[in-house]
């Protein structure tokens, strides 16, 4: 397999953009190409990560996405999720057919109805939809089991919000900018018991782009290429009732990525992690599944301060998905943050340590039905 | 470049109105058929690619989640690719690159659609933008009619000749479908019936237009090493290309259709094809509309620009002609959109491996498959051969 | 599959999906619609390839450069292609029969989608005599403008 590097990144802020979806997409990709000093037509291939109709109002979203992605008459395609788009883009470079490839992920949450209206459409029309299943409902099931089985407390979950929104204050692209305390979180209204409003991610706009390159091209395109050293992806059963919600497919996805990257002790070897936590407790659960701590020890992990910006293994220095949730793009935002941290280009939210290896994680579906993990290295 | 990749199995459902099964059951039918054809089990599959037309077609979104078990993807990596009508080719390409990259040796690709469950044409209106296009759009037939008219005008083709050629395409496709057990429409039609059928959008009439179908298709890819071990006669991927034009229909010249022309050119370059009419043995062209099929012939270099009706009328693309097109009956007789482009590739693979049954073109060794998507915006091509 | 068969033949259920969106028009198209209110059709010109676009573009999809120059084009032009539709389906906006047309407005480099109307459209043969590829059409403006594409009511065939 050929090596693949991330050579440039660009991202939009999460706040509502006045631009239409097409122009919104253009601005970020133009910025990326200008930074790379490349013309649109010099890119070999474009892979778009965007959603079909329910997350944009457009069927065949790639039709509208095409122009702003700079894909006119060059090889290209589209994937449903931005982590899929990233992984697929890497495969295309590995295949030897393409030396430079642009991955862009697109969504304007501000134009959409509530996310739970949309995630409700994941449900089948026969069993799950009539009973009101959506991502928040599934997450509430998961959180309740998590608290009961391992004694995780509401306070510990709230601490994740306090940490991540605190980090977001230093990230110019983050959507939610407010300092909240554990008490604020616990005082916020119950949206789907035991989930409270501040424990759930917002709905954000977000176009994110990365320029991938083969080894041959990477070194010419930038000074500090960041390499993909491992990835994994795994799919779980559809019906939440068919699974143990606390033992899903994240360990499977992570072990593939770790094996490929030669990582034996993730807790020691990974320097920073960007995790997709649309619900606060999920950061703790996912940390367990990624082997950052033992089973049921997610609560103690946050209490220990290890995952804080100044801890030994900072998690979500960007503020994470709790601070900014452009649904389809959120996976690629994790990749971008991991890249910035490795390059030392994260500005005010740069972690206070040398970052050699970073982990980026994405998930979608009820209670983490599908997980993707990527390991990046400097 | 990359590793050699082959198709070692294909599977299709019976297409048509399939309200005898739920959507995941339909998907599973194609997966099981492909596994049986390849003679392997789900355990051998390392990853799955899924694709459909947009969610609105069936009212369930992100269907790869819903199909997890039906795809046999539980505990496995999944990718989902979608590019509108060209989805079938896009997922085919996705599976190809997955194996070519060395990231996996055996990959399953599944495309599906249940068009009787939603409203296909209403879905199409949501492809159009709400500011400039949707207020004037009447679904797919309108777009394809506009394109056909522009082509007729640009090359000074007589309306009558175009009409005669389009009618012959309809008749021969329907005849071919009679020999394809999977085809949706099994119906004998005559030239007069086509020419006098109800007008949909002039000059396009009912029998110039594809049906809406329920159906699914699956193919299994393997790396060279695995393919040689598992399969006596694999279909090798020889070349592929995908191109897209601007979003707004009026910005490109659709009578010479740059995306169709360039996608084919790229696939030919990879496959080392210089004279497609001579070198290809069979083509599965995505033809939801008879008139449009002729524009494809020209873009793919099967004949000079503006001359497709002449070639059609002299029988070049009939089953016993120089380059048989759509011996399966094509999209004109079967159109479960998310599966359609993949069915084209599956049929091409059957042809070059001598497994196409009654619709077999004798001695076929090199075949082109194709799909088109968006408001005439995208075209994807995959070429397969019996030799590496 | 389980061996037991359903008592009746496999059934269907009815389910509906309704999703509202609030879609941003953006500054460029908002400006275009402002001009329509003044009965002016304005396009943008690419500084690189020099093509003039209607609908206007914030950026050129081929050159990938921002467009800054606005140019007025004529409200008449040549028919590049057209389609006569008699069908009606769910969520379709225009009422049949109607004619969709692509006009190359004078002074413009792209095809502009709109409708042809202003006479009896029921008889296709009559329509076919009146509407010709390469024929000329002119915009008929609506009296009451709302700042959208329908401020041009329709295009009418002219000599």
Short mmCIF file of C-alpha atoms in Angstrom, two decimals, chain A residues 1-2 20-22 44 50-55 57-67 71-81 83-85 87-88 90-98 111 118-126 129 135 231-239 242 249 252 256 327 364-366 369-370 372, chain B residues 1-3 22-24 46 52-56 58-62 64-69 73-86 90 93-98 100-103 117 123-124 126-131 240-248 251-252 258-260 262-263 266 270 373-375 377-378:
data_model
loop_
_atom_site.label_atom_id
_atom_site.label_comp_id
_atom_site.label_asym_id
_atom_site.label_seq_id
_atom_site.Cartn_x
_atom_site.Cartn_y
_atom_site.Cartn_z
CA UNK A 1 0.00 0.00 0.00
CA UNK A 2 1.24 3.48 -0.82
CA UNK A 20 -25.93 29.48 0.09
CA UNK A 21 -24.63 25.92 0.26
CA UNK A 22 -22.79 26.19 -3.07
CA UNK A 44 -6.50 14.55 -9.63
CA UNK A 50 -22.27 15.08 2.21
CA UNK A 51 -25.71 13.87 2.98
CA UNK A 52 -28.57 12.94 0.74
CA UNK A 53 -31.82 14.83 1.03
CA UNK A 54 -32.65 14.67 4.71
CA UNK A 55 -29.58 16.58 5.83
CA UNK A 57 -33.05 19.30 1.42
CA UNK A 58 -31.35 18.25 -1.81
CA UNK A 59 -31.52 14.82 -3.33
CA UNK A 60 -28.35 13.67 -5.02
CA UNK A 61 -26.49 16.24 -2.94
CA UNK A 62 -23.40 15.74 -5.06
CA UNK A 63 -25.13 17.60 -7.92
CA UNK A 64 -25.16 20.87 -5.99
CA UNK A 65 -21.90 20.08 -4.15
CA UNK A 66 -19.92 19.51 -7.35
CA UNK A 67 -19.13 23.11 -8.35
CA UNK A 71 -14.89 18.98 -9.32
CA UNK A 72 -15.86 20.20 -12.80
CA UNK A 73 -14.69 17.53 -15.28
CA UNK A 74 -12.18 15.88 -12.98
CA UNK A 75 -12.51 12.42 -11.49
CA UNK A 76 -14.79 12.46 -8.46
CA UNK A 77 -17.42 10.83 -6.32
CA UNK A 78 -19.39 11.25 -3.12
CA UNK A 79 -19.76 9.34 0.14
CA UNK A 80 -22.55 9.57 2.66
CA UNK A 81 -20.43 10.40 5.71
CA UNK A 83 -15.20 9.72 7.64
CA UNK A 84 -16.28 7.44 4.80
CA UNK A 85 -15.21 10.13 2.34
CA UNK A 87 -11.15 6.76 4.17
CA UNK A 88 -12.34 6.29 0.60
CA UNK A 90 -7.15 7.62 1.14
CA UNK A 91 -7.88 4.31 -0.62
CA UNK A 92 -7.99 6.04 -3.96
CA UNK A 93 -4.55 7.54 -3.34
CA UNK A 94 -3.23 4.19 -2.08
CA UNK A 95 -4.46 2.53 -5.27
CA UNK A 96 -1.88 4.49 -7.25
CA UNK A 97 -4.43 6.05 -9.59
CA UNK A 98 -4.28 9.50 -8.02
CA UNK A 111 -31.03 25.19 7.09
CA UNK A 118 -33.65 13.77 10.66
CA UNK A 119 -32.07 10.94 12.65
CA UNK A 120 -35.60 9.64 13.14
CA UNK A 121 -35.54 8.84 9.43
CA UNK A 122 -32.76 6.30 10.04
CA UNK A 123 -35.51 4.22 11.64
CA UNK A 124 -37.38 1.58 9.70
CA UNK A 125 -41.01 2.44 9.05
CA UNK A 126 -42.40 -0.67 10.78
CA UNK A 129 -40.20 4.80 13.71
CA UNK A 135 -30.34 9.28 17.93
CA UNK A 231 -7.69 3.20 10.17
CA UNK A 232 -10.60 0.95 10.96
CA UNK A 233 -14.34 0.97 10.52
CA UNK A 234 -17.03 -1.38 11.76
CA UNK A 235 -20.80 -1.69 11.49
CA UNK A 236 -23.16 -2.92 14.18
CA UNK A 237 -26.67 -4.38 14.10
CA UNK A 238 -29.36 -1.93 13.10
CA UNK A 239 -31.85 -2.47 15.88
CA UNK A 242 -30.15 -6.54 18.99
CA UNK A 249 -18.24 -2.06 17.33
CA UNK A 252 -13.33 -3.66 16.46
CA UNK A 256 -7.92 -2.58 13.17
CA UNK A 327 -23.53 16.35 11.40
CA UNK A 364 -23.21 7.88 13.14
CA UNK A 365 -26.34 5.81 13.65
CA UNK A 366 -28.28 4.89 16.77
CA UNK A 369 -24.06 1.85 15.11
CA UNK A 370 -21.13 2.67 12.84
CA UNK A 372 -14.59 4.87 12.13
CA UNK B 1 -1.03 1.19 -11.16
CA UNK B 2 -2.60 -0.51 -8.19
CA UNK B 3 -3.34 -4.19 -8.08
CA UNK B 22 -39.39 -5.73 2.67
CA UNK B 23 -36.53 -3.55 1.49
CA UNK B 24 -33.80 -5.32 3.52
CA UNK B 46 -13.83 -8.19 4.17
CA UNK B 52 -29.05 3.76 -3.34
CA UNK B 53 -30.67 6.80 -4.91
CA UNK B 54 -31.37 9.46 -2.28
CA UNK B 55 -33.24 8.48 0.81
CA UNK B 56 -36.37 10.25 -0.19
CA UNK B 58 -38.06 5.24 0.09
CA UNK B 59 -38.38 7.55 3.07
CA UNK B 60 -35.55 5.94 5.08
CA UNK B 61 -32.27 7.81 5.30
CA UNK B 62 -28.71 6.47 5.54
CA UNK B 64 -26.59 1.39 5.04
CA UNK B 65 -27.56 1.49 8.73
CA UNK B 66 -30.96 -0.10 8.05
CA UNK B 67 -29.41 -2.75 5.77
CA UNK B 68 -26.60 -3.73 8.18
CA UNK B 69 -27.72 -7.37 8.45
CA UNK B 73 -21.91 -6.05 7.05
CA UNK B 74 -22.19 -6.49 10.83
CA UNK B 75 -18.68 -6.43 12.31
CA UNK B 76 -17.22 -5.28 9.01
CA UNK B 77 -16.12 -1.99 7.49
CA UNK B 78 -18.65 -0.28 5.28
CA UNK B 79 -18.50 2.51 2.74
CA UNK B 80 -21.48 4.22 1.21
CA UNK B 81 -21.21 6.04 -2.08
CA UNK B 82 -24.00 7.76 -3.94
CA UNK B 83 -24.08 9.93 -7.03
CA UNK B 84 -27.72 9.97 -8.08
CA UNK B 85 -28.51 7.87 -11.18
CA UNK B 86 -24.83 7.04 -11.59
CA UNK B 90 -19.90 4.96 -8.34
CA UNK B 93 -15.69 2.15 -8.60
CA UNK B 94 -15.58 2.35 -4.79
CA UNK B 95 -15.27 -1.44 -4.47
CA UNK B 96 -12.64 -1.47 -7.19
CA UNK B 97 -10.41 1.13 -5.48
CA UNK B 98 -10.84 -0.61 -2.13
CA UNK B 100 -6.85 -2.02 -5.86
CA UNK B 101 -5.46 -0.07 -2.87
CA UNK B 102 -4.49 -3.31 -1.14
CA UNK B 103 -6.70 -2.51 1.84
CA UNK B 117 -42.50 2.51 -2.16
CA UNK B 123 -37.71 12.75 -5.56
CA UNK B 124 -36.21 14.00 -8.83
CA UNK B 126 -35.54 17.69 -5.11
CA UNK B 127 -32.38 17.27 -7.17
CA UNK B 128 -33.19 20.59 -8.80
CA UNK B 129 -32.39 23.80 -6.92
CA UNK B 130 -35.40 25.70 -5.57
CA UNK B 131 -34.33 29.07 -7.00
CA UNK B 240 -12.85 3.17 -15.41
CA UNK B 241 -13.76 6.83 -15.52
CA UNK B 242 -16.22 9.24 -13.93
CA UNK B 243 -16.82 12.88 -14.84
CA UNK B 244 -19.26 15.60 -13.83
CA UNK B 245 -20.29 18.94 -15.29
CA UNK B 246 -21.67 22.09 -13.72
CA UNK B 247 -24.78 21.99 -11.58
CA UNK B 248 -26.81 24.24 -13.87
CA UNK B 251 -23.89 25.80 -18.73
CA UNK B 252 -22.62 22.79 -20.68
CA UNK B 258 -18.62 16.55 -22.11
CA UNK B 259 -18.98 14.32 -19.03
CA UNK B 260 -20.08 11.28 -21.06
CA UNK B 262 -14.55 12.38 -21.15
CA UNK B 263 -15.53 9.55 -18.78
CA UNK B 266 -10.53 8.02 -19.55
CA UNK B 270 -6.78 2.81 -19.15
CA UNK B 373 -26.78 10.76 -12.99
CA UNK B 374 -27.92 14.20 -11.83
CA UNK B 375 -29.68 16.58 -14.19
CA UNK B 377 -24.57 16.07 -14.91
CA UNK B 378 -22.62 12.83 -14.28
#
